[in-house]
CSV table of C-alpha atoms and ligand atoms in Angstrom, one decimal:
chain,number,residue,atom,x,y,z
V,110,MET,CA,119.9,81.5,134.2
V,111,ALA,CA,119.1,79.4,131.1
V,112,LYS,CA,118.7,81.0,127.7
V,113,ILE,CA,115.7,79.3,126.0
V,114,THR,CA,114.2,79.9,122.5
V,115,LEU,CA,110.5,79.7,121.9
V,116,SER,CA,109.6,79.0,118.3
V,117,ILE,CA,106.2,78.9,116.6
V,118,ILE,CA,106.1,77.8,113.0
V,119,LYS,CA,102.7,77.4,111.4
V,120,ALA,CA,101.3,76.5,108.0
V,121,ASP,CA,98.1,75.4,106.3
V,122,ILE,CA,99.0,72.1,104.6
V,123,GLY,CA,95.5,70.8,103.9
V,124,SER,CA,92.1,70.7,105.4
V,125,ILE,CA,88.9,68.6,105.6
V,126,GLY,CA,85.8,69.8,103.7
V,127,GLY,CA,87.3,73.1,102.3
V,128,HIS,CA,89.2,75.4,104.6
V,129,ILE,CA,87.8,74.1,107.8
V,130,LYS,CA,90.3,72.1,109.9
V,131,PRO,CA,93.1,69.6,109.4
V,132,SER,CA,92.4,65.9,109.7
V,133,GLN,CA,93.3,64.0,112.9
V,134,LYS,CA,95.7,61.9,110.9
V,135,LEU,CA,97.4,65.0,109.6
V,136,LEU,CA,97.9,66.5,113.0
V,137,GLU,CA,99.2,63.2,114.3
V,138,THR,CA,101.7,62.9,111.5
V,139,VAL,CA,103.1,66.4,112.1
V,140,SER,CA,103.2,65.8,115.9
V,141,ASN,CA,104.9,62.4,115.6
V,142,TYR,CA,107.4,63.7,113.2
V,143,ILE,CA,108.4,66.5,115.6
V,144,LYS,CA,108.6,64.1,118.5
V,145,GLU,CA,110.7,61.5,116.7
V,146,LYS,CA,113.0,63.6,114.5
V,147,GLY,CA,113.3,66.4,117.1
V,148,ARG,CA,114.9,64.2,119.6
V,149,GLY,CA,118.2,65.7,120.8
V,150,LEU,CA,117.4,69.0,119.0
V,151,ILE,CA,114.4,70.4,120.8
V,152,ILE,CA,113.5,70.2,124.5
V,153,ASP,CA,109.7,70.2,124.2
V,154,SER,CA,106.9,70.8,121.8
V,155,TYR,CA,103.2,71.5,121.4
V,156,ILE,CA,101.2,70.9,118.2
V,157,GLY,CA,97.7,72.2,117.7
V,158,HIS,CA,95.4,73.8,115.1
V,159,THR,CA,93.3,76.9,114.8
V,160,GLY,CA,91.0,76.7,111.8
V,161,ASP,CA,92.9,75.0,108.9
V,162,ASP,CA,96.4,75.9,110.2
V,163,ILE,CA,98.7,73.6,112.1
V,164,ALA,CA,101.1,75.4,114.6
V,165,ILE,CA,104.3,73.8,116.0
V,166,LEU,CA,105.6,75.3,119.2
V,167,THR,CA,109.1,74.1,120.1
V,168,THR,CA,111.5,75.0,122.9
V,169,HIS,CA,115.2,74.7,122.4
V,170,LYS,CA,118.6,76.3,122.9
V,171,LYS,CA,119.5,77.0,119.3
V,172,GLY,CA,118.3,80.7,119.1
V,173,PRO,CA,115.9,82.2,116.6
V,174,SER,CA,116.2,81.4,112.8
V,175,ASN,CA,118.1,78.2,113.4
V,176,PRO,CA,118.3,76.2,110.2
V,177,LYS,CA,118.0,72.9,112.0
V,178,ILE,CA,114.8,73.9,113.9
V,179,HIS,CA,113.3,75.4,110.7
V,180,LYS,CA,114.1,72.3,108.7
V,181,LEU,CA,112.6,70.1,111.3
V,182,CYS,CA,109.3,72.0,111.1
V,183,TRP,CA,109.5,72.3,107.3
V,184,ASP,CA,110.1,68.5,107.0
V,185,ALA,CA,107.2,67.8,109.4
V,186,PHE,CA,104.9,69.9,107.1
V,187,LEU,CA,106.2,68.0,104.1
V,188,ALA,CA,105.5,64.7,105.8
V,189,GLY,CA,102.0,66.0,106.7
V,190,THR,CA,101.5,67.2,103.1
V,191,LYS,CA,102.0,63.6,101.9
V,192,ILE,CA,99.3,62.4,104.2
V,193,ALA,CA,97.0,65.4,103.2
V,194,LYS,CA,97.4,64.4,99.6
V,195,SER,CA,96.8,60.7,100.3
V,196,GLN,CA,93.6,61.6,102.1
V,197,GLY,CA,92.5,64.0,99.4
V,198,LEU,CA,92.4,67.0,101.8
V,199,TYR,CA,91.7,70.4,100.3
V,200,GLY,CA,94.7,72.7,99.7
V,201,ALA,CA,97.3,70.0,100.5
V,202,GLY,CA,100.7,71.7,101.0
V,203,GLN,CA,99.1,75.1,100.3
V,204,ASP,CA,101.5,77.2,102.4
V,205,LEU,CA,104.7,75.5,101.3
V,206,LEU,CA,105.4,77.9,98.5
V,207,VAL,CA,108.8,76.8,97.4
V,208,SER,CA,110.0,73.4,96.6
V,209,ALA,CA,113.5,73.3,98.2
V,210,PHE,CA,114.3,74.3,101.8
V,211,SER,CA,116.9,77.1,101.9
V,212,GLY,CA,117.9,77.5,105.6
V,213,ASN,CA,115.0,79.5,107.0
V,214,VAL,CA,111.2,79.0,106.5
V,215,LYS,CA,110.7,82.8,106.6
V,216,GLY,CA,109.7,83.8,103.1
V,217,MET,CA,108.9,80.2,102.2
V,218,GLY,CA,105.2,80.4,103.2
V,219,PRO,CA,104.9,79.4,106.9
V,220,GLN,CA,104.3,82.0,109.6
V,221,VAL,CA,107.1,82.3,112.2
V,222,ALA,CA,107.3,83.9,115.6
V,223,GLU,CA,110.4,83.3,117.7
V,224,MET,CA,112.0,84.7,120.8
V,225,GLU,CA,115.2,83.9,122.8
V,226,ILE,CA,114.6,84.6,126.4
V,227,GLU,CA,116.6,84.8,129.6
V,228,GLU,CA,114.4,82.6,131.6
V,229,ARG,CA,112.7,84.2,134.7
V,230,PRO,CA,112.1,82.1,137.8
V,231,ALA,CA,108.6,81.6,136.6
V,232,GLU,CA,108.1,82.0,132.8
V,233,PRO,CA,104.4,82.4,131.8
V,234,PHE,CA,103.8,83.1,128.1
V,235,LEU,CA,101.0,83.1,125.6
V,236,MET,CA,100.7,81.4,122.2
V,237,PHE,CA,98.3,83.2,119.8
V,238,MET,CA,97.1,81.6,116.6
V,239,ALA,CA,94.7,83.3,114.2
V,240,ASP,CA,92.9,82.1,111.1
V,241,LYS,CA,91.2,83.8,108.1
V,242,THR,CA,93.1,87.0,108.8
V,243,GLU,CA,96.5,88.7,108.3
V,244,PRO,CA,99.4,89.7,110.6
V,245,GLY,CA,97.9,93.2,111.1
V,246,ALA,CA,95.1,91.6,113.0
V,247,PHE,CA,97.2,91.9,116.2
V,248,ASN,CA,97.9,95.6,115.7
V,249,LEU,CA,95.0,97.0,117.7
V,250,PRO,CA,95.1,94.5,120.6
V,251,LEU,CA,98.9,95.0,121.0
V,252,TYR,CA,98.5,98.8,120.8
V,253,LEU,CA,95.8,98.8,123.5
V,254,ALA,CA,97.5,96.2,125.8
V,255,PHE,CA,100.9,98.1,125.8
V,256,THR,CA,99.9,101.7,125.7
V,257,ASP,CA,96.4,102.2,127.1
V,258,PRO,CA,95.6,102.1,130.9
V,259,MET,CA,92.0,101.4,129.9
V,260,HIS,CA,93.2,97.8,129.2
V,261,ASN,CA,96.6,97.7,131.0
V,262,ALA,CA,96.2,98.7,134.7
V,263,GLY,CA,99.9,98.1,135.1
V,264,LEU,CA,100.6,101.3,133.2
V,265,ILE,CA,99.2,103.1,136.3
V,266,LEU,CA,99.9,100.5,139.1
V,267,SER,CA,103.3,99.0,138.3
V,268,PRO,CA,106.4,101.3,138.1
V,269,LYS,CA,108.3,98.9,135.8
V,270,VAL,CA,105.3,98.6,133.4
V,271,LYS,CA,104.9,102.4,133.6
V,272,GLU,CA,108.3,102.9,132.1
V,273,GLY,CA,106.7,101.9,128.8
V,274,PHE,CA,107.6,99.8,125.8
V,275,LYS,CA,109.5,99.9,122.5
V,276,PHE,CA,107.5,98.9,119.4
V,277,VAL,CA,109.3,97.5,116.4
V,278,ILE,CA,107.0,97.9,113.4
V,279,MET,CA,107.5,96.5,109.9
V,280,ASP,CA,106.5,97.9,106.6
V,281,VAL,CA,105.4,94.5,105.0
V,282,SER,CA,104.8,96.1,101.6
V,283,TYR,CA,108.6,96.3,101.2
V,284,THR,CA,109.6,92.8,100.3
V,285,LYS,CA,113.3,93.0,99.3
V,286,VAL,CA,114.6,93.0,102.9
V,287,ASP,CA,113.1,93.9,106.3
V,288,LYS,CA,112.1,97.5,106.6
V,289,ILE,CA,111.4,98.4,110.2
V,290,ILE,CA,110.9,101.4,112.5
V,291,GLU,CA,111.4,101.6,116.3
V,292,LEU,CA,108.9,103.8,118.2
V,293,LYS,CA,108.6,104.4,121.9
V,294,ALA,CA,105.5,104.3,124.0
V,295,PRO,CA,104.2,106.4,125.6
V,296,GLU,CA,106.0,109.4,123.9
V,297,GLU,CA,105.2,108.3,120.4
V,298,ILE,CA,101.8,106.6,120.7
V,299,TYR,CA,100.2,108.9,118.1
V,300,ASP,CA,102.9,107.9,115.6
V,301,ILE,CA,102.4,104.2,116.5
V,302,ALA,CA,98.7,104.6,116.0
V,303,ALA,CA,99.2,106.4,112.6
V,304,LEU,CA,101.1,103.3,111.4
V,305,LEU,CA,99.1,100.5,113.0
V,306,ARG,CA,95.7,101.7,111.6
V,307,ASP,CA,97.0,100.5,108.2
V,308,THR,CA,96.9,96.8,109.0
V,309,GLY,CA,97.7,95.6,105.5
V,310,ARG,CA,101.0,97.5,105.4
V,311,PHE,CA,102.4,98.1,108.9
V,312,VAL,CA,102.6,95.2,111.4
V,313,VAL,CA,104.0,94.9,114.9
V,314,GLU,CA,107.0,92.6,114.7
V,315,SER,CA,108.2,92.8,118.3
V,316,ILE,CA,107.8,94.7,121.6
V,317,PHE,CA,110.4,95.3,124.3
V,318,SER,CA,110.2,96.4,127.9
V,319,ARG,CA,111.9,99.8,128.4
V,320,ALA,CA,112.5,99.0,132.1
V,321,SER,CA,114.7,95.9,131.4
V,322,GLY,CA,115.2,95.9,127.6
V,323,GLU,CA,113.8,92.3,127.5
V,324,GLN,CA,111.6,91.2,124.6
V,325,VAL,CA,108.0,90.7,125.5
V,326,VAL,CA,106.3,90.1,122.1
V,327,SER,CA,107.3,88.4,118.9
V,328,ALA,CA,104.7,88.3,116.1
V,329,SER,CA,104.8,86.8,112.6
V,330,THR,CA,104.9,89.3,109.7
V,331,THR,CA,104.8,87.2,106.5
V,332,ARG,CA,102.2,88.2,103.9
V,333,LEU,CA,101.8,85.3,101.5
V,334,HIS,CA,100.6,87.2,98.5
V,335,ASN,CA,103.7,89.5,98.7
V,336,ILE,CA,105.8,86.4,98.4
V,337,ALA,CA,103.8,84.4,95.9
V,338,GLY,CA,102.6,87.4,93.9
V,339,LYS,CA,99.1,85.9,93.8
V,340,TYR,CA,96.3,84.7,96.0
V,341,VAL,CA,97.5,81.7,98.1
V,342,GLY,CA,95.3,82.0,101.1
V,343,LYS,CA,95.5,84.6,103.9
V,344,ASP,CA,98.5,84.7,106.2
V,345,ASP,CA,96.9,83.6,109.5
V,346,PRO,CA,99.4,85.0,111.9
V,347,VAL,CA,101.0,83.6,115.1
V,348,MET,CA,102.4,85.4,118.1
V,349,LEU,CA,104.3,84.8,121.4
V,350,VAL,CA,103.7,87.1,124.4
V,351,ARG,CA,105.5,86.9,127.7
V,352,THR,CA,103.4,88.1,130.6
V,353,GLN,CA,103.3,89.1,134.3
V,354,LYS,CA,105.7,90.9,136.7
V,355,ASP,CA,107.4,93.7,134.7
V,356,PHE,CA,105.3,92.8,131.6
V,357,PRO,CA,101.6,93.2,131.1
V,358,ALA,CA,99.5,90.6,133.0
V,359,THR,CA,98.0,87.8,131.0
V,360,GLY,CA,94.5,89.4,131.5
V,361,GLU,CA,95.8,92.7,130.3
V,362,ILE,CA,97.1,91.1,127.1
V,363,LEU,CA,93.7,89.4,126.6
V,364,SER,CA,91.5,92.5,127.5
V,365,PRO,CA,91.5,94.2,124.1
V,366,TYR,CA,90.1,91.0,122.4
V,367,THR,CA,86.9,92.0,124.1
V,368,ILE,CA,86.4,94.6,121.3
V,369,THR,CA,86.7,92.1,118.5
V,370,PRO,CA,88.6,94.4,116.1
V,371,LEU,CA,87.5,94.4,112.5
V,372,VAL,CA,90.1,92.6,110.4
V,373,ALA,CA,90.6,91.4,106.8
V,374,GLY,CA,90.5,87.8,105.7
V,375,PHE,CA,86.9,86.5,105.9
V,376,MET,CA,85.5,84.6,102.8
V,377,ARG,CA,88.0,84.2,100.0
V,378,GLY,CA,90.4,86.4,101.9
V,379,SER,CA,88.4,89.3,100.6
V,380,HIS,CA,86.1,90.5,103.4
V,381,ASN,CA,86.2,92.1,106.8
V,382,SER,CA,84.9,90.5,110.0
V,383,PRO,CA,85.3,90.9,113.7
V,384,LEU,CA,88.1,88.9,115.2
V,385,MET,CA,86.3,86.2,117.3
V,386,PRO,CA,88.3,84.9,120.3
V,387,VAL,CA,87.8,81.0,120.3
V,388,LYS,CA,88.7,77.9,122.2
V,389,LYS,CA,91.7,75.8,121.2
V,390,ASN,CA,91.4,73.6,118.1
V,391,THR,CA,88.3,75.5,116.9
V,392,SER,CA,87.3,75.0,113.2
V,393,ILE,CA,86.0,77.4,110.6
V,394,SER,CA,82.4,77.6,109.5
V,395,PHE,CA,80.0,80.4,108.6
V,396,PHE,CA,81.0,82.1,105.3
V,397,ASP,CA,84.5,80.6,105.8
V,398,GLY,CA,85.0,82.5,108.9
V,399,PRO,CA,84.6,84.8,110.8
V,400,ALA,CA,88.3,85.5,111.5
V,401,ILE,CA,89.2,83.7,114.7
V,402,VAL,CA,92.0,83.9,117.3
V,403,SER,CA,92.9,81.3,119.9
V,404,CYS,CA,95.3,81.9,122.8
V,405,LEU,CA,97.0,79.2,124.9
V,406,ALA,CA,98.8,80.0,128.1
V,407,PHE,CA,101.9,78.0,129.2
V,408,CYS,CA,104.7,78.1,131.7
V,409,GLU,CA,108.1,76.7,131.0
V,410,LYS,CA,111.1,75.7,133.0
V,411,GLU,CA,114.5,75.1,131.2
V,412,GLY,CA,112.4,74.5,128.1
V,413,LYS,CA,110.0,72.0,129.6
V,414,LEU,CA,106.4,73.1,128.9
V,415,THR,CA,103.4,72.7,131.2
V,416,GLU,CA,100.2,71.6,129.7
V,417,SER,CA,98.4,74.5,128.0
V,418,ALA,CA,95.6,76.6,129.7
V,419,ASP,CA,93.0,77.6,127.1
V,420,THR,CA,92.5,81.4,127.9
V,421,PHE,CA,89.4,81.9,125.7
V,422,ASP,CA,87.6,78.9,127.2
V,423,HIS,CA,85.8,80.8,129.9
V,424,PRO,CA,82.1,82.0,130.3
V,425,TYR,CA,83.2,85.6,129.8
V,426,TRP,CA,84.4,84.9,126.3
V,427,ASP,CA,81.1,83.1,125.4
V,428,TYR,CA,79.5,86.5,125.7
V,429,VAL,CA,82.2,88.1,123.6
V,430,ARG,CA,81.7,85.4,120.9
V,431,GLU,CA,78.0,86.1,120.8
V,432,GLN,CA,78.7,89.8,120.3
V,433,ALA,CA,81.2,89.0,117.6
V,434,ALA,CA,78.6,86.8,115.9
V,435,GLN,CA,76.1,89.7,116.0
V,436,GLU,CA,78.6,92.1,114.6
V,437,THR,CA,79.4,89.5,111.8
V,438,GLN,CA,75.7,89.4,110.9
V,439,GLU,CA,75.4,93.2,110.7
V,440,LEU,CA,78.4,93.3,108.3
V,441,ARG,CA,77.1,90.3,106.3
V,442,ARG,CA,73.8,92.1,105.7
V,443,GLN,CA,75.8,94.5,103.6
V,444,GLY,CA,77.0,91.6,101.3
V,445,PHE,CA,79.5,92.8,98.8
V,446,PHE,CA,78.9,96.5,99.7
V,447,GLY,CA,80.9,99.2,101.5
V,448,ALA,CA,83.2,98.1,104.3
V,449,ASP,CA,82.1,94.5,104.1
V,450,MET,CA,84.3,93.6,101.1
V,451,LEU,CA,87.9,94.6,101.1
V,452,PRO,CA,89.2,97.4,98.8
V,453,MET,CA,90.6,96.5,95.4
V,454,SER,CA,94.2,96.5,96.6
V,455,GLU,CA,93.5,93.8,99.2
V,456,LEU,CA,91.2,91.4,97.2
V,457,GLU,CA,92.7,88.0,97.0
V,458,TYR,CA,91.0,86.9,93.8
V,459,THR,CA,91.6,88.5,90.4
V,460,GLY,CA,88.0,88.0,89.1
V,461,VAL,CA,86.9,91.6,89.8
V,462,MET,CA,89.9,93.0,87.9
V,463,GLU,CA,89.1,90.8,84.9
V,464,THR,CA,85.5,91.9,84.9
V,465,LEU,CA,86.5,95.6,85.2
V,466,LYS,CA,88.9,95.2,82.3
V,467,GLU,CA,86.2,93.7,80.1
V,468,LEU,CA,83.7,96.4,81.1
V,469,GLU,CA,86.2,99.1,80.4
V,470,LYS,CA,86.0,98.2,76.7
V,471,ARG,CA,82.3,98.8,76.7
V,472,PHE,CA,82.4,102.3,78.3
V,473,LYS,CA,81.7,105.1,75.8
V,474,ILE,CA,82.5,108.8,76.1
V,475,ARG,CA,79.2,110.6,75.5
V,476,LYS,CA,79.4,113.4,72.9
V,477,LYS,CA,78.1,116.7,74.1
O,585,F6R,C1,90.8,80.1,102.6
O,585,F6R,C2,89.6,80.9,102.7
O,585,F6R,C3,88.3,80.5,101.9
O,585,F6R,C4,88.5,80.3,100.5
O,585,F6R,C5,87.2,79.8,99.8
O,585,F6R,C6,87.3,79.5,98.4
O,585,F6R,O1,91.6,80.3,103.7
O,585,F6R,O2,89.5,81.9,103.3
O,585,F6R,O3,87.3,81.5,102.1
O,585,F6R,O4,89.0,81.4,99.9
O,585,F6R,O5,86.7,78.7,100.5
O,585,F6R,O6,88.4,78.6,98.2
O,585,F6R,P1,88.8,78.1,96.8
O,585,F6R,O7,89.0,79.2,95.9
O,585,F6R,O8,90.2,77.4,97.1
O,585,F6R,O9,87.8,77.1,96.4
O,586,MG,MG1,93.7,77.9,104.4
O,587,MG,MG1,94.3,79.3,107.5
């Protein structure tokens, strides 16, 4: 059986009209670069966008964190940035935080999700891309899809699925090296929940089947402001999920997106919004949001990809989108107040801090 690596590398390198979507020419530039320069290195590729982010999916046999694969994508983003600058796109090269490539794009700005798999006779998998949000946005959908029979009927009906899953969770506030914990579902689901509720700090990095030991999920964990030390846009995560047979079914993985979890990253990376499931190549609009997630389904054979099936392009999800829009309105009615705007620690602009510093000088202690 062939060992194949699936790699998603994604970045915001410039957008039309604000933070809306990349230009056609930008997408074509990245796509052509991968096709031309990836010859002999990769087996297949798919390039698409969600909001203002361009994601490159490649299949190859080089394993995760391969410098050649990472450099190919980095250079494709550099080529794209040149075009973005020439077109006057907004935020050209925004996510390319360092000037020289150093072997691995992790920690350089782009989001990365990779997985080496022992190919099954049929290999269905999902490519998730989110915009105007952070890696913790996948926490609740993953928790529900892998631990809760209300979403995953396989936990009751399939003996292999019932054996449960191992969650690898990262503390993303620790930036020196990776700090991770492994927890087992179902025995430790309350501990898993205790961590995953804190979406800004604890993020699911990967999930493994306990029946076979195989990897099922790989999600990106980079938090840009932890790298850059200042606001440079939200992190807009990507994720790979293998499905069916001894893993959750595609529909079980999708099921939790019905509840449109509240996530951080709306307007100026500083507000909460429901996570709206959208069709592929959807742009951003109202109040620079709301947070969106797309999900493309593929099958692959020896690295050759099928065309994508757009999982959220279905009448059922129109209804969910409408619900998400209503929830967004309810939240927006609160404006800057309460749960609408993020807490101080998560605000992506420093303006409030400066205002508070100035106002502090004007506070007086009243004499009794
Ligand atoms: C960017 C984002 C937007 C921007 C906003 C202001 O991903 O979420 O909401 O933060 O459009 O952008 P600047 O400060 O770049 O004009
Ligand atoms: Mg952006
Ligand atoms: Mg983005």
